[in-house]
Short mmCIF file of C-alpha atoms in Angstrom, two decimals:
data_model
loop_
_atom_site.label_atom_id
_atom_site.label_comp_id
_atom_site.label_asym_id
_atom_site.label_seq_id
_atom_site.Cartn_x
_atom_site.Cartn_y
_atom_site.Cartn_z
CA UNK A 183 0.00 0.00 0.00
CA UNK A 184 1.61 3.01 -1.01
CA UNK A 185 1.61 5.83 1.21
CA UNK A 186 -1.10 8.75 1.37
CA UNK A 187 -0.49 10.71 -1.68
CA UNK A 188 0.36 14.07 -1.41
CA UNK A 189 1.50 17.14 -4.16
CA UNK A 190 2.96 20.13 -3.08
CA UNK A 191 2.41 22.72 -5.44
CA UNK A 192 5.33 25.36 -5.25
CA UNK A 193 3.67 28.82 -4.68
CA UNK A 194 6.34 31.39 -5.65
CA UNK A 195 3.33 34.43 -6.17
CA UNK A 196 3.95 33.93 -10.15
CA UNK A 197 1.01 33.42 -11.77
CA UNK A 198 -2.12 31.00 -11.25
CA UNK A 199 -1.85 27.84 -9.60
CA UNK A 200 -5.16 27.07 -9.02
CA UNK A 201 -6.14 25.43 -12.22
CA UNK A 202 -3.11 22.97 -11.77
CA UNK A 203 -4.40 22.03 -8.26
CA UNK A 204 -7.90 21.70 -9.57
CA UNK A 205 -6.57 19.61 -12.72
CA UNK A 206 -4.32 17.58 -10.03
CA UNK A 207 -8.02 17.12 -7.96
CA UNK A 208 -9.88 16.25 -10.83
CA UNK A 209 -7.36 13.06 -12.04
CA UNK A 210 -7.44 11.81 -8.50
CA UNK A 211 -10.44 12.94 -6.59
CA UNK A 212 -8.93 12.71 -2.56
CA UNK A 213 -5.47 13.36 -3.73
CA UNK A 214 -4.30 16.13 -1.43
CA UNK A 215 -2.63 19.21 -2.76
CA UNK A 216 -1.30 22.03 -1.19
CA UNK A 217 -0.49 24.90 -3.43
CA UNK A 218 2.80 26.20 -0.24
CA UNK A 219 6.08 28.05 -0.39
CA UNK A 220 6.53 26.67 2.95
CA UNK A 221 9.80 24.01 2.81
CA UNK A 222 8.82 21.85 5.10
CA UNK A 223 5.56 21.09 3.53
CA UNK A 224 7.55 20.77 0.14
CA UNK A 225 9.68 18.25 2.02
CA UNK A 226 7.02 16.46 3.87
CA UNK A 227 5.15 16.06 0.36
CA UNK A 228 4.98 12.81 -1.73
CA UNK A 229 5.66 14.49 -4.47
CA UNK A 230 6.15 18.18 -5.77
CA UNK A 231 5.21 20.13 -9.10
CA UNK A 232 6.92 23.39 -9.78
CA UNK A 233 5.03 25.48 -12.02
CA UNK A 234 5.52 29.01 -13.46
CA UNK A 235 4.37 31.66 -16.01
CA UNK A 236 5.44 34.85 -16.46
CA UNK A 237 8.72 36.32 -17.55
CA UNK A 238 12.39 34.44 -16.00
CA UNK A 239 13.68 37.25 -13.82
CA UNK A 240 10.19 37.88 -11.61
CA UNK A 241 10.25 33.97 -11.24
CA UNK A 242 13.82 33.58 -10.30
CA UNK A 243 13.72 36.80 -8.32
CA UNK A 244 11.08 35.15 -6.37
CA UNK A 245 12.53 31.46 -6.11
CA UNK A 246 15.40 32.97 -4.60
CA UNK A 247 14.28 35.55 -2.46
CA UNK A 248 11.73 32.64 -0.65
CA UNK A 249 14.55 30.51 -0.52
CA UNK A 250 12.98 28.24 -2.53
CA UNK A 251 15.87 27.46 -5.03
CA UNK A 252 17.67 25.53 -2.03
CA UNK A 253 14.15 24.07 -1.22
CA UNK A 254 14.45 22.42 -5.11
CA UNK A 255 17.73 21.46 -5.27
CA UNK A 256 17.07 19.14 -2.59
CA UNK A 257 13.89 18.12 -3.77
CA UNK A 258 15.78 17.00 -7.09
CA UNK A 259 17.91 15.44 -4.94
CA UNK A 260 15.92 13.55 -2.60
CA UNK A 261 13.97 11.71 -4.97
CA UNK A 262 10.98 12.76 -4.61
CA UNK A 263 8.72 12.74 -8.11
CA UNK A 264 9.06 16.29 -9.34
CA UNK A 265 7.15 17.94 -12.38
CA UNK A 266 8.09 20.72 -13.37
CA UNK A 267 5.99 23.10 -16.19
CA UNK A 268 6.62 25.86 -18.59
CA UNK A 269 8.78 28.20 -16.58
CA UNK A 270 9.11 25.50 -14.36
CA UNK A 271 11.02 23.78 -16.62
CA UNK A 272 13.19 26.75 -17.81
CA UNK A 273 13.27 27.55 -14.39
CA UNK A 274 15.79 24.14 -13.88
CA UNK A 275 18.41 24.66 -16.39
CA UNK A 276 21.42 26.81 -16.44
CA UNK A 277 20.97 30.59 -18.11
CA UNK A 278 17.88 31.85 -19.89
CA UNK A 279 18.80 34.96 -21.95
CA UNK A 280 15.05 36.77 -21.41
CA UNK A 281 15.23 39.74 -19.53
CA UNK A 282 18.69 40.41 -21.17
CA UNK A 283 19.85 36.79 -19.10
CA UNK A 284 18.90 35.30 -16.70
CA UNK A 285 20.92 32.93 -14.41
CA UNK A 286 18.73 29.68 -13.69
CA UNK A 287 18.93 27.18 -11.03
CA UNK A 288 21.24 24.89 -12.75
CA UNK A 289 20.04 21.42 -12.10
CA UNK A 290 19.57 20.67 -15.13
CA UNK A 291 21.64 21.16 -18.01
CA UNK A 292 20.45 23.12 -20.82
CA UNK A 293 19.62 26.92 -21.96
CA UNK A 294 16.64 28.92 -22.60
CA UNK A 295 16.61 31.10 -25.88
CA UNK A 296 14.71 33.42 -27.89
CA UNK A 297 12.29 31.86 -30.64
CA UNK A 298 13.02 35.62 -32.51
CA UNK A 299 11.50 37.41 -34.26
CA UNK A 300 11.76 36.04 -38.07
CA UNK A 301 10.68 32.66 -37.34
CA UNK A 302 10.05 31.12 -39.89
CA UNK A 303 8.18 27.09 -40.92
CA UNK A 304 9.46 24.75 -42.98
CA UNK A 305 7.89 25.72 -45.89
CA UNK A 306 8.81 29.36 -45.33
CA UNK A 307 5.68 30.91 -43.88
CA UNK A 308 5.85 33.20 -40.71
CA UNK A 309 5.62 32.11 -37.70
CA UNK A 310 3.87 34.40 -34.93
CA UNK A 311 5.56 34.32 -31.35
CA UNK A 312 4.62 33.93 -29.12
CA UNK A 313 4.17 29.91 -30.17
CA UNK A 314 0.64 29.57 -28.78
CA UNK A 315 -1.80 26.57 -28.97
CA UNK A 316 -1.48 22.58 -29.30
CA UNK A 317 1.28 21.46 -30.72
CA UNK A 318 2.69 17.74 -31.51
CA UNK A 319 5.17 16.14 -28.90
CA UNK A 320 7.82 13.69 -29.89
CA UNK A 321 7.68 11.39 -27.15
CA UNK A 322 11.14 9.74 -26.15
CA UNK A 323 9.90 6.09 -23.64
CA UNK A 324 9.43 7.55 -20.25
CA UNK A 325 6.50 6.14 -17.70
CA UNK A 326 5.39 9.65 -17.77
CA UNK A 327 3.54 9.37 -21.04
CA UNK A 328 1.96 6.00 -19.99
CA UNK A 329 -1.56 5.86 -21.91
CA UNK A 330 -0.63 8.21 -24.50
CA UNK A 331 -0.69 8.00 -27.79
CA UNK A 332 3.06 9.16 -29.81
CA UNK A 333 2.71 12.43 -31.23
CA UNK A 334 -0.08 14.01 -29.25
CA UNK A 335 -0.83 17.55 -29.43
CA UNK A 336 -0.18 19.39 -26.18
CA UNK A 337 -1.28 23.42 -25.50
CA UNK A 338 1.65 25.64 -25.94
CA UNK A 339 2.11 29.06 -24.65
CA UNK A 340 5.89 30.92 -24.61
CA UNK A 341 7.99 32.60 -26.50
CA UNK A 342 11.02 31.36 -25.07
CA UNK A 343 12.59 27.29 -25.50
CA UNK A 344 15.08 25.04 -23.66
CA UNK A 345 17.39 23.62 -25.77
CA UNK A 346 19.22 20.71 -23.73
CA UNK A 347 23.03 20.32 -23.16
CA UNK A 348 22.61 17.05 -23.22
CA UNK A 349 20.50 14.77 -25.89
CA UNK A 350 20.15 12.11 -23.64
CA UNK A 351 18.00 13.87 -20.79
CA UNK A 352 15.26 14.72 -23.57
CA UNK A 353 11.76 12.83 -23.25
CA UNK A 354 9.99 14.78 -25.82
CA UNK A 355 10.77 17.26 -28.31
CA UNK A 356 8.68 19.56 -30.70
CA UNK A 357 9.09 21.80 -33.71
CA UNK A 358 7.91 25.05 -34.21
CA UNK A 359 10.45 26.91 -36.50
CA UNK A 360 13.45 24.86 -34.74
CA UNK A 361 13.36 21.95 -32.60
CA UNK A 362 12.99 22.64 -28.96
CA UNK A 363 12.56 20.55 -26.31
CA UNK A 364 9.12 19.85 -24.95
CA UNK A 365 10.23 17.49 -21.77
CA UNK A 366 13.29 16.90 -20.05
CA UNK A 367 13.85 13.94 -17.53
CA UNK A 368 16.53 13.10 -15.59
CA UNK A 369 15.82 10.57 -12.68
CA UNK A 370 12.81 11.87 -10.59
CA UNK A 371 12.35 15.08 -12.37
CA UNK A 372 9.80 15.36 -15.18
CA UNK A 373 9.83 18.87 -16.85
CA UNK A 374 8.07 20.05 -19.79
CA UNK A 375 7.55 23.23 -21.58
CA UNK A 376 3.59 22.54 -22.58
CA UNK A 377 0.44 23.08 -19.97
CA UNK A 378 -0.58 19.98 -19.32
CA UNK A 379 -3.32 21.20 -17.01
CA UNK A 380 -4.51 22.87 -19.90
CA UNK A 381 -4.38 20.20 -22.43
CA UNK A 382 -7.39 17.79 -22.24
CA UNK A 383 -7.51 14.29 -22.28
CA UNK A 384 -3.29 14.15 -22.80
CA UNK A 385 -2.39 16.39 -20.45
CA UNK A 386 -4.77 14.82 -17.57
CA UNK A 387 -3.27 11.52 -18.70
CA UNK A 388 -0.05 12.89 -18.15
CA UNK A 389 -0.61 14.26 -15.00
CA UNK A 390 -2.32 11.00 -13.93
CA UNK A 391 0.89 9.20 -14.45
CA UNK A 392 2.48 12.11 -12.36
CA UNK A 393 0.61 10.92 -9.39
CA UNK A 394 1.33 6.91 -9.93
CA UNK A 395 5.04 7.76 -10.86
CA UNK A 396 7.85 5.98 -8.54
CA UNK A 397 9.98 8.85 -9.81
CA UNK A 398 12.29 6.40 -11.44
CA UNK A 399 13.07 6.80 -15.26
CA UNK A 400 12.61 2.90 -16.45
CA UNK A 401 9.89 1.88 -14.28
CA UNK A 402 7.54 -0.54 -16.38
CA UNK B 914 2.69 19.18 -39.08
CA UNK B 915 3.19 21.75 -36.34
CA UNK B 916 1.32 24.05 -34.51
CA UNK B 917 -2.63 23.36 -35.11
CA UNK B 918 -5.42 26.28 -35.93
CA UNK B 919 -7.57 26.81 -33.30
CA UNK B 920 -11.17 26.35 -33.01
CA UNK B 921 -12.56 28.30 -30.62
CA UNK B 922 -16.10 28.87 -29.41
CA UNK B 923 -17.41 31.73 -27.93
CA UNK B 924 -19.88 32.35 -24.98
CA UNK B 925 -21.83 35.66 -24.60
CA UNK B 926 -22.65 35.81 -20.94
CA UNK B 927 -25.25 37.78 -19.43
CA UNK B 928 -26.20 37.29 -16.17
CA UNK B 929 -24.98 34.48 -15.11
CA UNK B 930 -26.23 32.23 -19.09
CA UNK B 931 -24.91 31.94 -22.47
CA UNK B 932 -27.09 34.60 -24.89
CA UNK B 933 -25.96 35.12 -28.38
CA UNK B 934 -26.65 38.92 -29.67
CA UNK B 935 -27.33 38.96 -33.42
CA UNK B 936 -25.58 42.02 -34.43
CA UNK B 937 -26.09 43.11 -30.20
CA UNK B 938 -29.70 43.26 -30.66
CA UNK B 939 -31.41 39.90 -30.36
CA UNK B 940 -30.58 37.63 -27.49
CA UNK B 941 -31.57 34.24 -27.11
CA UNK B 942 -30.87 31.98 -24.41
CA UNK B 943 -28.44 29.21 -24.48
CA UNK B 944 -28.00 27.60 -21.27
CA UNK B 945 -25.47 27.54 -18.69
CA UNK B 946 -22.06 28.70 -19.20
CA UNK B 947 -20.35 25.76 -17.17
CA UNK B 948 -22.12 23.00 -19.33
CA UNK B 949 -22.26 24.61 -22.54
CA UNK B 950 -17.98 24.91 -21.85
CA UNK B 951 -18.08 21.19 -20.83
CA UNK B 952 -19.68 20.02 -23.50
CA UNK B 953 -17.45 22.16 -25.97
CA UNK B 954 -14.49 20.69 -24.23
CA UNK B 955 -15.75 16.75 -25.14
CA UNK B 956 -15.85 18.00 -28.44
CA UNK B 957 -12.51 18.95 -29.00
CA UNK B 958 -12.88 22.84 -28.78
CA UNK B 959 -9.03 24.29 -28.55
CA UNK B 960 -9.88 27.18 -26.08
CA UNK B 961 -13.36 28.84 -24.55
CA UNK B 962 -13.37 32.67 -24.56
CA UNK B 963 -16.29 34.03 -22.26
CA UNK B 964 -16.91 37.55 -22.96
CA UNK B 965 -19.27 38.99 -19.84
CA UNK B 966 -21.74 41.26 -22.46
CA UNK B 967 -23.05 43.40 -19.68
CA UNK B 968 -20.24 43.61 -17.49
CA UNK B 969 -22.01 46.00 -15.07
CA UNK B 970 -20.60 46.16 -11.28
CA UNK B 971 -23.51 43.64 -9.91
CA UNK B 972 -22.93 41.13 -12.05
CA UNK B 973 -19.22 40.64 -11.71
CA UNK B 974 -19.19 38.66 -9.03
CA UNK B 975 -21.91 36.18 -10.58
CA UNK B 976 -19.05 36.12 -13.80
CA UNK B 977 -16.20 35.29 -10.88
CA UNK B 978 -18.26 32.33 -9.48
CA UNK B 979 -18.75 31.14 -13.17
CA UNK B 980 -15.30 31.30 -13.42
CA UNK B 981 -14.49 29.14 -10.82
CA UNK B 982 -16.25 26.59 -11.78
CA UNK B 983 -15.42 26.28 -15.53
CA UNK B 984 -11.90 26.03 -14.52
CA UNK B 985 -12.42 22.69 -11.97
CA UNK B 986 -14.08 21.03 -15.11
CA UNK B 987 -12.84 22.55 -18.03
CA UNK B 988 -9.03 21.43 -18.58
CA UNK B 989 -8.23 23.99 -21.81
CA UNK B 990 -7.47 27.21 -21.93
CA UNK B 991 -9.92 29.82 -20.66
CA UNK B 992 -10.32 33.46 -21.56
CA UNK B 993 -12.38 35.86 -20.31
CA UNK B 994 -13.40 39.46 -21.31
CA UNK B 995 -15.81 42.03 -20.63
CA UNK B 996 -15.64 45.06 -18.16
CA UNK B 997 -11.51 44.17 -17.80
CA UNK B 998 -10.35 48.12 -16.70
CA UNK B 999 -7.68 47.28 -14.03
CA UNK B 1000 -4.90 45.40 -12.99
CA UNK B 1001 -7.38 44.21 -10.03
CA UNK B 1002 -9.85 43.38 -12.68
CA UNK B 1003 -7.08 40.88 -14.01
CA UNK B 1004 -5.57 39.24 -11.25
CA UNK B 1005 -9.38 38.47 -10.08
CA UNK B 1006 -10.03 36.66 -13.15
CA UNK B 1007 -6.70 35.16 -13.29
CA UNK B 1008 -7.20 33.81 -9.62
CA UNK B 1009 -10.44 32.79 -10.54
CA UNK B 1010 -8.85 30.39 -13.03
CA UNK B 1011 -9.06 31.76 -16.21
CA UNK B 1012 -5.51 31.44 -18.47
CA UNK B 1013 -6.06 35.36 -20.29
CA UNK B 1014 -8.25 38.12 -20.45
CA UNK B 1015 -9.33 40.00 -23.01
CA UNK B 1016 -9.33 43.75 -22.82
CA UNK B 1017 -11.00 46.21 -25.44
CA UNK B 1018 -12.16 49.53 -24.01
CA UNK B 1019 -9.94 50.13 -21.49
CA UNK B 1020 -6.75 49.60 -23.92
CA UNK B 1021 -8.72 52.53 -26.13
CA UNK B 1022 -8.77 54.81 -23.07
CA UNK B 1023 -5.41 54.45 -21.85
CA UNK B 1024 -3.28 52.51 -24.13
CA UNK B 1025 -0.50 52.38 -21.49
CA UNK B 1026 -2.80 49.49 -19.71
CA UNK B 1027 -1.94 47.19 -21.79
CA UNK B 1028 1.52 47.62 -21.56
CA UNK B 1029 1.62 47.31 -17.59
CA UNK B 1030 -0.92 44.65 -17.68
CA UNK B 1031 2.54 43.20 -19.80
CA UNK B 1032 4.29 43.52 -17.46
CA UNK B 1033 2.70 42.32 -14.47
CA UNK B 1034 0.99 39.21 -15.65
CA UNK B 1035 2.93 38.42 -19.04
CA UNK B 1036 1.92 38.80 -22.26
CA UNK B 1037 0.94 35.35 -22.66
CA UNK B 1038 -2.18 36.26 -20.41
CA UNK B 1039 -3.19 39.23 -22.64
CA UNK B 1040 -5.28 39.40 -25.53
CA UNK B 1041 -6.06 42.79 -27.06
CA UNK B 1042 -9.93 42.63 -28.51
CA UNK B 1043 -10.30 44.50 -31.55
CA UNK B 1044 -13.82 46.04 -32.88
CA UNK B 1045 -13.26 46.97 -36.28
CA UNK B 1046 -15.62 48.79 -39.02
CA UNK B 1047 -15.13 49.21 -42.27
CA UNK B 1048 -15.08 53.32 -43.53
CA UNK B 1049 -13.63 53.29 -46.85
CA UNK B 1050 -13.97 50.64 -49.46
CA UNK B 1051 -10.49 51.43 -52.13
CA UNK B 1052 -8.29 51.39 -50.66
CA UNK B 1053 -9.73 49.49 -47.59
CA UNK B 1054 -9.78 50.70 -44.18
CA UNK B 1055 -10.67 49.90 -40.99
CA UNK B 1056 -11.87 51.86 -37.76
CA UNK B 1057 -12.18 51.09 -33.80
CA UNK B 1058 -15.25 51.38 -32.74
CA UNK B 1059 -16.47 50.94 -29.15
CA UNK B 1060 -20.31 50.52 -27.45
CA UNK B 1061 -21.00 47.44 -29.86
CA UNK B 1062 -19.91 49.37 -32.88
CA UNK B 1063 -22.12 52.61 -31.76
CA UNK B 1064 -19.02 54.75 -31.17
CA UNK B 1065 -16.28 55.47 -33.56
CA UNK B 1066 -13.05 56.35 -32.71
CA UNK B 1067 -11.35 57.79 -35.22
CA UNK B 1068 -8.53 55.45 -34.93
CA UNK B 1069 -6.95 53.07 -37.43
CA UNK B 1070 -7.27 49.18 -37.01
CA UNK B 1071 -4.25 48.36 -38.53
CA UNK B 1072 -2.62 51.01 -36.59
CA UNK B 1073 -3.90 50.08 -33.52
CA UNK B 1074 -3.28 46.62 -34.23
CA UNK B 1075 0.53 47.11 -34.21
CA UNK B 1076 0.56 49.28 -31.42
CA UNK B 1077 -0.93 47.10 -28.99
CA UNK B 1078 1.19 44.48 -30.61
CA UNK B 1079 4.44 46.73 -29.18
CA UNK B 1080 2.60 47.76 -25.93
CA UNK B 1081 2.28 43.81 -25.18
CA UNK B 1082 -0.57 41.89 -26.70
CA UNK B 1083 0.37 38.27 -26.55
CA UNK B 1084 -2.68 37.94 -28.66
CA UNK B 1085 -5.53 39.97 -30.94
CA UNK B 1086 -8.99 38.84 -30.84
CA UNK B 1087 -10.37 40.69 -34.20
CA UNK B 1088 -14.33 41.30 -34.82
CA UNK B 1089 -15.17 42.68 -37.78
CA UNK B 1090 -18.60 44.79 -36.40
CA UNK B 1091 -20.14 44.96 -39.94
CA UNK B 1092 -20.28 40.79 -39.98
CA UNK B 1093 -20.77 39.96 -36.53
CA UNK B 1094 -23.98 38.39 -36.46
CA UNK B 1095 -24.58 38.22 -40.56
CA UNK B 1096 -23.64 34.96 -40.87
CA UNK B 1097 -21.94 36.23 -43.80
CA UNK B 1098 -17.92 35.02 -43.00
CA UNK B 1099 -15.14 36.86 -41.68
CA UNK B 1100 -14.33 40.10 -43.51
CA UNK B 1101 -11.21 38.48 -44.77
CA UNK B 1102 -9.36 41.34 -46.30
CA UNK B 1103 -9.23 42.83 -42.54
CA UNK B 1104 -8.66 40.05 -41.00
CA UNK B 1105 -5.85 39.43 -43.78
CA UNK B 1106 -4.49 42.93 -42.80
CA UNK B 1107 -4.26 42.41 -39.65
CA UNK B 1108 -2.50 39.48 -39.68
CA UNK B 1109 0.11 40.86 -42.12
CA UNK B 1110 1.08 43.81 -40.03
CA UNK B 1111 1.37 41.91 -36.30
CA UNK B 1112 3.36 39.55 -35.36
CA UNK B 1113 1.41 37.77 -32.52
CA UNK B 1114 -1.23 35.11 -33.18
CA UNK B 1115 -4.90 36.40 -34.62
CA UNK B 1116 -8.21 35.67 -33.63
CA UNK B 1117 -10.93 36.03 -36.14
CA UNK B 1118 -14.15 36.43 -35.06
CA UNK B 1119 -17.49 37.89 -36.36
CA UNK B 1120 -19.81 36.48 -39.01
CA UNK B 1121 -19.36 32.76 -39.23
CA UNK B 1122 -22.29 31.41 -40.66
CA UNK B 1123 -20.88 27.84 -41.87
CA UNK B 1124 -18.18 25.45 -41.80
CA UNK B 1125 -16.64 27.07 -44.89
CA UNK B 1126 -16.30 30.79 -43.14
CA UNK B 1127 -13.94 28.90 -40.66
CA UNK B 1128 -11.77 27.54 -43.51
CA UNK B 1129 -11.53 31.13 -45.09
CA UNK B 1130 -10.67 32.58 -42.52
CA UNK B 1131 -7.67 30.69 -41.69
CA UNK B 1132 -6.93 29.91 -45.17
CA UNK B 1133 -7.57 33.33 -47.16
CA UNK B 1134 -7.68 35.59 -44.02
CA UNK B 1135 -4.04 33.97 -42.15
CA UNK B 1136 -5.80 33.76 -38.46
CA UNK B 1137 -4.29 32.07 -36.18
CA UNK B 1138 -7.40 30.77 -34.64
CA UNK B 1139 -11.13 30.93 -35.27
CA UNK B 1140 -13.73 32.21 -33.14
CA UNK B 1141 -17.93 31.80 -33.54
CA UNK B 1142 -20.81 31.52 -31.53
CA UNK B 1143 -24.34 31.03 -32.63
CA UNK B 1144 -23.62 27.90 -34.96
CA UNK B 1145 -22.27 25.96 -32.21
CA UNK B 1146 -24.64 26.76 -29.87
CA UNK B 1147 -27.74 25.93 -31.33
CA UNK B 1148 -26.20 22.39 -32.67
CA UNK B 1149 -25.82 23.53 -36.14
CA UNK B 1150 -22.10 21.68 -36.12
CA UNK B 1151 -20.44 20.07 -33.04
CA UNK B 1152 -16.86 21.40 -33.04
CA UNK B 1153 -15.92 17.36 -34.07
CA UNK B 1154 -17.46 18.38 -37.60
CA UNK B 1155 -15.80 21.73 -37.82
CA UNK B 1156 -12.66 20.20 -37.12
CA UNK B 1157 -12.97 17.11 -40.05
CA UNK B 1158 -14.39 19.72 -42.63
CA UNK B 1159 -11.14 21.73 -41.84
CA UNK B 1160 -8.64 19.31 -42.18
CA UNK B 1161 -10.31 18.15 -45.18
CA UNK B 1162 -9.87 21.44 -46.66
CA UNK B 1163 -6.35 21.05 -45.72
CA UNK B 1164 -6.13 23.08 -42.56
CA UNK B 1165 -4.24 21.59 -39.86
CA UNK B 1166 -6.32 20.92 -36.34
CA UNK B 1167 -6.41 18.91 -33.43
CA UNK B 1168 -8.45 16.06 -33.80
#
């Protein structure tokens, strides 16, 4: 019997968390989840999902000045299942150059850049940026996408992309002008850059598998 | 295959249930918000944008509690617009659960809003709404108008457009105000300017009358996304249809 499940949602004042929680609530009515900044309730947590919107320097100002970076590095550490989203994701690797640059927590390896201004497809058309909507993910095997289909469409919203230091940590990639990457996994993190609170059936699938994860990268 | 067009339905609210105004005159009644948004979300709908019609003092609490409880059962994005004047105003809705909000008048009266609504929330959150008439024919252009396309205001959609674009739109939701309601299509050679001179996704809205319109638009006009009302909400086409008569046409959606 696995122990009472619990999700703390990392409350850093950036942005709504409430539709996470209720997406969380809604995959697994009874699961509790407590949207905190405190660390010992991040600690004391089964599991934790750091989420973020909003532009790199506000969310890293924030992280920081709660002491909250330390709270995730040991979080990363610890094993505990983490899931981190949009600037949650960016959040984890090394140097986003929004805001003119941006240093990041560096537990991840990987940098955030600029999908620019004259983006363009592959048959030449414009591309508008901020890349907003559902767009297809490449899904590398992880336990995380359990259930769903390859190639689902997951809601976008960000003008900004992680592109990995290392090819081996990417679980799912996507194309919008370039390739970016649209997960990142190393052991018990799970990061991606898409909403999947926001993204229907595949996105409460994927948070479904957030809650049953071990946290472990080959688990069957 | 990348990024999909998006379908999006629209819900007039007035107090408290979904009405659709033919050209802002004629309202009929078309149920409750939350399960008219649930049922568009079975079907497939991209995004739900609410727009609050009356938007008077009372009534925004009512449009806070509706809020709420789209976003525990609704799991896409969720924008809402209507009365939207100050940075309270958005970090309500915002708390309430809804992804953007859509802001129209009160980027007209101080354009500066927009900007440190930017700022504060991200632009991602942000969508400029955009009621546009038609005053000269060759070469074509394009006015604001406000009060349901009473009130002109002398200032250029394309213009305008671009500006709030700069200031910090993350999006443009674009009604034409001669079509909304015809059921005539999209007035495609705005929405096609529009398109052309921003470089953030576009919303077309006003006039969809059949599956078609929805194609054009996308197709002929460049939007991003397509918005309608009435022929989704009295069953004319589930948003499963719209979406296989698209891709048929060769429009790429999420199916």
């Amino acid at each position: 019997m696995m122990r009472h499940n619990s999700v703390a949602v990392i409350d850093y004042g950036m942005g709504n968390l409430h539709s996470v929680a209720k997406a969380l609530e809604h995959v697994q009515p009874g699961v509790e989840v407590r949207v905190t900044s405190d660390s010992e309730q991040i600690r004391s947590a089964t599991r934790v999902l750091l989420p973020g919107v909003g532009a790199i320097r506000d969310c890293m100002a924030e992280i920081r000045r709660l002491q909250l970076d330390r709270v995730v590095a040991e979080v990363v550490a610890s094993g505990q299942p983490m899931l981190g989203v949009c600037v949650g994701l960016q959040a984890l690797v090394d140097h986003s150059e929004e805001n003119g640059g941006v240093d990041c927590l560096g537990l991840l390896p990987g940098r955030v850049r600029f999908f620019g201004d004259k983006l363009r497809g592959a048959d030449q058309q414009r591309l508008k940026v901020p890349h907003m909507g559902w767009n297809e993910v490449h899904q590398n095997p992880h336990p995380m996408w359990r259930g769903i289909p390859q190639d689902s469409r997951f809601y976008f919203v960000h003008s900004y992309y992680v592109q990995e230091d290392d090819p081996g940590l990417v679980a799912g990639s996507c194309t919008y002008g370039v390739e970016f990457t649209a997960a990142l996994a190393r052991g018990n993190v799970f990061a991606v850059q898409f909403h999947p609170e926001k993204s229907h059936t595949a996105g409460l699938q994927l948070l479904q598998n957030f809650l049953n994860w071990d946290g472990s990268s080959t688990s069957a | 295959m990348g990024l999909a067009k998006r379908i999006i339905p629209c819900l007039d609210v007035d107090k408290g249930r979904v009405v659709k105004g033919v050209q802002f005159v004629d309202i009929r009644d078309a149920g409750d918000p939350v399960e008219v948004a649930k049922r568009y979300n079975e079907e497939g709908a991209d995004e739900i944008t609410f727009l609050d019609i009356t938007a008077s003092h009372e009534q925004r609490e009512t449009m806070v509690h509706t809020v709420e409880r789209m976003a525990a059962e609704v799991f896409i994005p969720l924008t809402v617009g209507g009365g939207i004047r100050s940075v309270e105003d958005i970090r309500t809705m915002l708390n309430a659960g809804a992804d953007k909000v859509s802001i129209n008048t009160a980027a007209i009266h101080n354009p500066e809003f927009v900007r440190e609504a930017a700022e504060r929330f991200g632009r991602q959150c942000i969508v400029v709404a955009i009621d546009a008439k038609r005053v000269a024919d060759k070469p074509p252009r394009w006015e604001i108008f406000t009060h349901g396309g009473r009130e002109p205001t002398g200032i250029d959609a394309v213009a305008w457009a671009r500006q709030m674009a700069e200031y910090g739109a993350g999006e443009i939701l674009l009604t034409s105000m001669d079509r909304d309601g015809t059921r005539d299509g999209f007035d495609l050679e705005l929405t096609r300017a529009i398109t052309d001179a921003v470089n953030i996704p576009v919303i077309a809205s006003g006039g969809v009358g059949n599956l078609q319109h929805l194609v054009d638009g996308v197709l002929q006009g460049g939007a991003d996304a397509v918005l309608a009302a009435s022929i989704f909400h009295f069953a004319e086409h589930s948003i499963q249809d719209a979406k296989a008569f698209m891709a048929q046409q060769g429009v790429e959606v999420r199916l």
